[in-house]
mmCIF file of C-alpha atoms in Angstrom:
data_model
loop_
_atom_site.group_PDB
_atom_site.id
_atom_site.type_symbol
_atom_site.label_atom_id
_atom_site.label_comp_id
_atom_site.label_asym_id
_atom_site.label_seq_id
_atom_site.Cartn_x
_atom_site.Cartn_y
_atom_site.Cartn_z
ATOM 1 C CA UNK A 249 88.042 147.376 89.823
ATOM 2 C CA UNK A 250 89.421 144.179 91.224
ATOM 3 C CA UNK A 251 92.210 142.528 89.627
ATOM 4 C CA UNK A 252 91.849 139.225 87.669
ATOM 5 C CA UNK A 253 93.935 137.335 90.880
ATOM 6 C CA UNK A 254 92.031 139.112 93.639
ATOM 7 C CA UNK A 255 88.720 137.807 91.677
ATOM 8 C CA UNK A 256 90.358 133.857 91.375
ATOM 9 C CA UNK A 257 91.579 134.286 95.779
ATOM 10 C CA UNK A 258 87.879 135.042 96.375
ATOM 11 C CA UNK A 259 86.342 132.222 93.772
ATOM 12 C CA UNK A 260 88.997 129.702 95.213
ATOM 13 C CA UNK A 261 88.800 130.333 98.709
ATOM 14 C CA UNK A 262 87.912 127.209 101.017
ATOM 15 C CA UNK A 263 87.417 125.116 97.671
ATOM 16 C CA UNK A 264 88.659 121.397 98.007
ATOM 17 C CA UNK A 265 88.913 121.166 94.388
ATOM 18 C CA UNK A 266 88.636 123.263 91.243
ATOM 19 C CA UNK A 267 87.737 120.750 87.919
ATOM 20 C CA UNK A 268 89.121 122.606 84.591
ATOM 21 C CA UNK A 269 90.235 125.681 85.888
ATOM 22 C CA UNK A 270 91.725 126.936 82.732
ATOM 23 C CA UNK A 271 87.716 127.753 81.766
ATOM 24 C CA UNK A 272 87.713 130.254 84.165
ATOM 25 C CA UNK A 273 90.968 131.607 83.339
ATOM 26 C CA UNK A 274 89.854 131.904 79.837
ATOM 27 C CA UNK A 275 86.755 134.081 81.086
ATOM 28 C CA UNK A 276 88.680 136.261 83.452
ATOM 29 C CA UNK A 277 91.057 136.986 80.786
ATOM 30 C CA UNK A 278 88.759 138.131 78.243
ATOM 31 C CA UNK A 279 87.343 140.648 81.084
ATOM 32 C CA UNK A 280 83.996 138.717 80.884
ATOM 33 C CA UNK A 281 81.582 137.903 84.016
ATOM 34 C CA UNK A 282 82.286 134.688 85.388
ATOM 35 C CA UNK A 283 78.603 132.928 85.491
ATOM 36 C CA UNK A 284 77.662 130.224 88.441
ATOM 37 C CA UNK A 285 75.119 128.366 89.339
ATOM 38 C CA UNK A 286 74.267 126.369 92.535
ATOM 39 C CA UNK A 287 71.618 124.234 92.796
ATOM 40 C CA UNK A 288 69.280 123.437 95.683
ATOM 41 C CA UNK A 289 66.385 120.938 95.501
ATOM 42 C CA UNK A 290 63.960 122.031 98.385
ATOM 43 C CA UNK A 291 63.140 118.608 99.513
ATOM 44 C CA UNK A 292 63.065 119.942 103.938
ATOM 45 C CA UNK A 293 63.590 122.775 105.817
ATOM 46 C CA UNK A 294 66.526 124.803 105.445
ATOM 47 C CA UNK A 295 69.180 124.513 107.994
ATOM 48 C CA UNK A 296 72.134 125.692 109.842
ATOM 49 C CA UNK A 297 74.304 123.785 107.488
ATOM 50 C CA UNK A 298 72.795 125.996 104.411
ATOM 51 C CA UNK A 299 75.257 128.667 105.793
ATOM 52 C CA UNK A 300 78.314 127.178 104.254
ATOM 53 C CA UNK A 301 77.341 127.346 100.418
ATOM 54 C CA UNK A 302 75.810 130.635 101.106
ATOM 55 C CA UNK A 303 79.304 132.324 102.669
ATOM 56 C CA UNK A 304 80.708 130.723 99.561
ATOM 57 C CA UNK A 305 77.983 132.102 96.703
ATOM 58 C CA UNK A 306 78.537 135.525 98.711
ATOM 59 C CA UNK A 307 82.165 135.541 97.597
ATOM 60 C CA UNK A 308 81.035 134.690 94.354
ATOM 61 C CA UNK A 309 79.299 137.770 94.242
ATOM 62 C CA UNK A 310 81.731 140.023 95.317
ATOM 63 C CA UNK A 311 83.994 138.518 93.241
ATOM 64 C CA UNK A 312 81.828 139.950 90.472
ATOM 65 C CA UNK A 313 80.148 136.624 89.274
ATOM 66 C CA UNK A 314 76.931 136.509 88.117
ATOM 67 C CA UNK A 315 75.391 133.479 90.454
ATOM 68 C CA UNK A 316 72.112 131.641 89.487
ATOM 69 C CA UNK A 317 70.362 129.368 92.052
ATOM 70 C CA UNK A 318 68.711 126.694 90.978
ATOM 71 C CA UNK A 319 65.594 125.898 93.351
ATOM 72 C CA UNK A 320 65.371 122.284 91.852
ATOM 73 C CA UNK A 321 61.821 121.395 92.460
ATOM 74 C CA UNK A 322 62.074 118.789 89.685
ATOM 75 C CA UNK A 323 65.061 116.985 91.216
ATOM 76 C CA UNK A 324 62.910 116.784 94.690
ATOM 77 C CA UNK A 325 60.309 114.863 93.426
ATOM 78 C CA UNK A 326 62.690 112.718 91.429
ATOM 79 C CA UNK A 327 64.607 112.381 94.572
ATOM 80 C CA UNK A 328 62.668 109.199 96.037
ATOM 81 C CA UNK A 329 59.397 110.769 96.243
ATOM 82 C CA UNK A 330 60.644 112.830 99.721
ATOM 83 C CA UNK A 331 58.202 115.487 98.745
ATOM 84 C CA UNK A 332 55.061 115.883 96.507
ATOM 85 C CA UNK A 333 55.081 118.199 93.781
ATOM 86 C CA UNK A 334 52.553 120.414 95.516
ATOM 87 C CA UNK A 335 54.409 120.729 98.475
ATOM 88 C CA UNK A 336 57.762 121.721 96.681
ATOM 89 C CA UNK A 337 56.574 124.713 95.378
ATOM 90 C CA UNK A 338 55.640 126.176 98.441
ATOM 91 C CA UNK A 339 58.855 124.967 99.712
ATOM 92 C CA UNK A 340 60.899 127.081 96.999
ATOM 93 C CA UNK A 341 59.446 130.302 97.784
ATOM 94 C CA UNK A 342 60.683 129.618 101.431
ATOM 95 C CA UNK A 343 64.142 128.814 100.287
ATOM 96 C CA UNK A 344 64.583 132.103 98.095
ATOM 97 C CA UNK A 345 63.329 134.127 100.780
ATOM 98 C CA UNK A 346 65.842 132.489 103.404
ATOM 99 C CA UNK A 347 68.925 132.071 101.064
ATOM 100 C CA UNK A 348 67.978 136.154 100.124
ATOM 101 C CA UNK A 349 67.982 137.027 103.784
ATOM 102 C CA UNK A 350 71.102 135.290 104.493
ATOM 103 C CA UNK A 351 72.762 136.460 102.065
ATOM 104 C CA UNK A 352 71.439 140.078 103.378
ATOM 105 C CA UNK A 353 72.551 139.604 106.338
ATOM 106 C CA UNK A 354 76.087 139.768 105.835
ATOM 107 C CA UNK A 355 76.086 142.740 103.766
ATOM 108 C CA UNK A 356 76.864 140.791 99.995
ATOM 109 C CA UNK A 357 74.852 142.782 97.180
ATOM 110 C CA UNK A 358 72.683 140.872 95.242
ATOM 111 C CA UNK A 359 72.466 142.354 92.213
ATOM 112 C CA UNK A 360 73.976 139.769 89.950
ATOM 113 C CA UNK A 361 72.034 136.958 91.783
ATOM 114 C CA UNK A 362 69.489 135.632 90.363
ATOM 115 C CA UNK A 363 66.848 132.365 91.123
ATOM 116 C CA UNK A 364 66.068 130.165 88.577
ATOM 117 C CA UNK A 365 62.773 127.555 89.260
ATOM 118 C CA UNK A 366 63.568 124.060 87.301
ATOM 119 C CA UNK A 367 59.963 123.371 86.056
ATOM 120 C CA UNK A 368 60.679 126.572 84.808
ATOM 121 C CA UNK A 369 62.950 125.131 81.797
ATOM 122 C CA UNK A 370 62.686 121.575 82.579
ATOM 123 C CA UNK A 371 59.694 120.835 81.232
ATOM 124 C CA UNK A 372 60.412 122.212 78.079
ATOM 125 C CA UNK A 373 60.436 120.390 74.530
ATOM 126 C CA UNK A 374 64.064 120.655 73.871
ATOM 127 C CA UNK A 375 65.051 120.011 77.598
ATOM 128 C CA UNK A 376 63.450 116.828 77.880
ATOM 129 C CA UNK A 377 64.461 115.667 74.573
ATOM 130 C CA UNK A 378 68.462 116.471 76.011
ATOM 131 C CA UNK A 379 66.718 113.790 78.599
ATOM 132 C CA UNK A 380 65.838 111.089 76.568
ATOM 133 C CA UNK A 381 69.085 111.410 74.387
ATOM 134 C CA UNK A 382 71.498 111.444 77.387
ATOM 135 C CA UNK A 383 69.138 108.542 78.812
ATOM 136 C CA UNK A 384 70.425 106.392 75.572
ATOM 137 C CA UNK A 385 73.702 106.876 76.261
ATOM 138 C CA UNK A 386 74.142 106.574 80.155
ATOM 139 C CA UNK A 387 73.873 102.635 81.760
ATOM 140 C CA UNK A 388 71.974 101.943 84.588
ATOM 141 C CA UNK A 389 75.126 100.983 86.620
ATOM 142 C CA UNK A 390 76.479 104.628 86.110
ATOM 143 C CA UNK A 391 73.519 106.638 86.420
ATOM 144 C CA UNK A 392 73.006 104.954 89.917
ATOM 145 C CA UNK A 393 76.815 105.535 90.753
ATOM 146 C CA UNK A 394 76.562 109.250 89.733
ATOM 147 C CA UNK A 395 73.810 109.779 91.911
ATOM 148 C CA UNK A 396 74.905 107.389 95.126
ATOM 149 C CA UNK A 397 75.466 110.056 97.185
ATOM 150 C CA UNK A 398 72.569 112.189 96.276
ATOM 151 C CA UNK A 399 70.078 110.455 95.577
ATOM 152 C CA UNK A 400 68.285 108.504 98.331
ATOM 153 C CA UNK A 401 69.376 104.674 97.988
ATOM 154 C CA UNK A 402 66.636 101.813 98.668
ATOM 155 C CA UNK A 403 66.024 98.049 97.488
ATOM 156 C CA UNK A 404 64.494 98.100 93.763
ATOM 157 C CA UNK A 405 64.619 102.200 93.806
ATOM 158 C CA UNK A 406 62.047 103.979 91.440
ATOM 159 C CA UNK A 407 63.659 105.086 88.007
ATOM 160 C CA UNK A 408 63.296 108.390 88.952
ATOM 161 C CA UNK A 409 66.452 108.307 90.911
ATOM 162 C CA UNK A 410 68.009 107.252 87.855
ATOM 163 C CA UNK A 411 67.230 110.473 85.954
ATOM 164 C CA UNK A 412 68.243 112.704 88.767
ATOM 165 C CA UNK A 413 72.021 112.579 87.920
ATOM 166 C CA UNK A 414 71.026 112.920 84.048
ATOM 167 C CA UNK A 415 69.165 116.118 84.643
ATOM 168 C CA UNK A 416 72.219 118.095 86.672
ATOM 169 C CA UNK A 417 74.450 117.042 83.810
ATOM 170 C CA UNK A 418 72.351 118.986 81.665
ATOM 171 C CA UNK A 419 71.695 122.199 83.920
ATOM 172 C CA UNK A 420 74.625 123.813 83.152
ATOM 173 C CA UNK A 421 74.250 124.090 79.076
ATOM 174 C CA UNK A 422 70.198 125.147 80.319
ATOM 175 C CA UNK A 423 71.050 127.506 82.492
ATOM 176 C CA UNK A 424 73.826 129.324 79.900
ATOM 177 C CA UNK A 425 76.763 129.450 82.643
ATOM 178 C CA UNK A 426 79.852 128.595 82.319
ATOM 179 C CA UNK A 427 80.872 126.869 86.304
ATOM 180 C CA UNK A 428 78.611 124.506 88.487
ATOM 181 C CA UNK A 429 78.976 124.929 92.197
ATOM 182 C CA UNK A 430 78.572 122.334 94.435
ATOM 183 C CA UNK A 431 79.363 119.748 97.377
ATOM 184 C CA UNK A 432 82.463 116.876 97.048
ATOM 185 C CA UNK A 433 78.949 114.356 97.401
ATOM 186 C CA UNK A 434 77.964 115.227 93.816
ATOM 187 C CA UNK A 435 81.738 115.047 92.265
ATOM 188 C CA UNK A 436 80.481 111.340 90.844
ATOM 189 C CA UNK A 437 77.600 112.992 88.874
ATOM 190 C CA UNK A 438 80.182 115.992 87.288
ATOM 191 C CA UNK A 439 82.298 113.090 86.128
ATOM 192 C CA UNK A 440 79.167 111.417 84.762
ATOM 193 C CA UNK A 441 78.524 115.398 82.411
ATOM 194 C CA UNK A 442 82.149 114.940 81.614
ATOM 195 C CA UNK A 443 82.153 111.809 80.397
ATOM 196 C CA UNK A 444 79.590 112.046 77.992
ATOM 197 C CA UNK A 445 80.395 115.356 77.111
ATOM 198 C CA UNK A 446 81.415 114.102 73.465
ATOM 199 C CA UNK A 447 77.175 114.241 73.491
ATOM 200 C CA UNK A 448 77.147 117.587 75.702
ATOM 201 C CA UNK A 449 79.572 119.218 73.488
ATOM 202 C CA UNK A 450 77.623 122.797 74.312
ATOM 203 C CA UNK A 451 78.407 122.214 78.292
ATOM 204 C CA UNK A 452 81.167 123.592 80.102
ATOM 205 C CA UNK A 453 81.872 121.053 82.554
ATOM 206 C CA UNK A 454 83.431 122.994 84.893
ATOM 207 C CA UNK A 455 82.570 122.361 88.874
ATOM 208 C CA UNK A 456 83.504 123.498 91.923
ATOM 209 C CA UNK A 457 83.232 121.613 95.041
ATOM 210 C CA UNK A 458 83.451 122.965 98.897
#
């Protein structure tokens, strides 16, 4: 069985920054499953550049983590309208079955991975209540700030671009893990989760960013 610091070399590899690392220490220590998520919304193709997270969620998984991926279909069509609704569903079928093969491909087992469709919990009572609570809370100014570099920006943007950031702060207490995964262009909306998390108190708020 791997040792708790050969577990942290594999989760910390390449990282450019680790936000509350004591959170995974804690977990580690205890000899619990570190739980992940990384979230994807299918809005194109995928692409060469997918190849990066994935060599990074398969040393999650032989690190031992458990690693959801979030096929966002939600956050597409919030995401300036690139795709319709209909067409992102077909769309996340084809990104499971290409992040699977990758991930095949260079030998990682995929045991503990698991794929998690938003609409599948986002449209839920509670969820969208989370929504309208954390909506009272954020300003316009910071919601559009969290999400600048997400988010496609245009003159007198729909306010679905506005919820975007609001909804990823909330993924991690909805999908019951205890580290978010992701790239140093969505660091603005893990500060937004963290600083509301006096709302959030059930979130973990821990990110990592490649």
């Amino acid at each position: 069985m791997a040792t708790k610091e050969a577990k942290l070399e594999l989760i910390r590899e390449n990282l450019a920054e680790v936000l509350n690392p004591e959170i995974i220490d804690e977990v580690l220590d205890k000899g619990e499953t570190l739980r992940i998520y990384w979230g994807t919304a299918p809005t194109g193709k995928p692409h060469c550049g997918y190849f990066v997270p994935i060599m990074k969620i398969a040393q999650f998984l032989q690190a031992g983590c458990n690693v959801k991926i979030l096929l966002a279909d939600v956050h597409a069509f919030l995401d300036n309208l690139k795709a319709p609704i209909e067409l992102v569903e077909y769309r996340a079928k084809y990104y499971r079955y290409c992040i699977t093969a990758l991930l095949r491909a260079v030998n990682v087992p995929i045991e503990k991975l698991e794929f998690v469709l938003g609409s599948s919990y986002q449209m839920s009572a509670k969820y969208t209540m989370d929504v309208y609570r954390l909506a009272s809370l954020v300003t316009e100014h910071d919601a559009k700030k969290a999400g600048a570099e997400v988010v496609k920006q245009s003159q007198n943007a729909p306010i679905s671009g506005l919820m975007y950031p609001l909804l990823q702060a909330l993924d991690e207490e909805a999908l019951d893990v205890h580290a978010q995964f992701g790239g140093v262009d969505q660091r603005k909306i893990f500060a937004l989760a963290m600083e509301v998390r006096t709302y959030t108190a059930g979130l973990k708020h821990v990110v990592l960013t490649d």
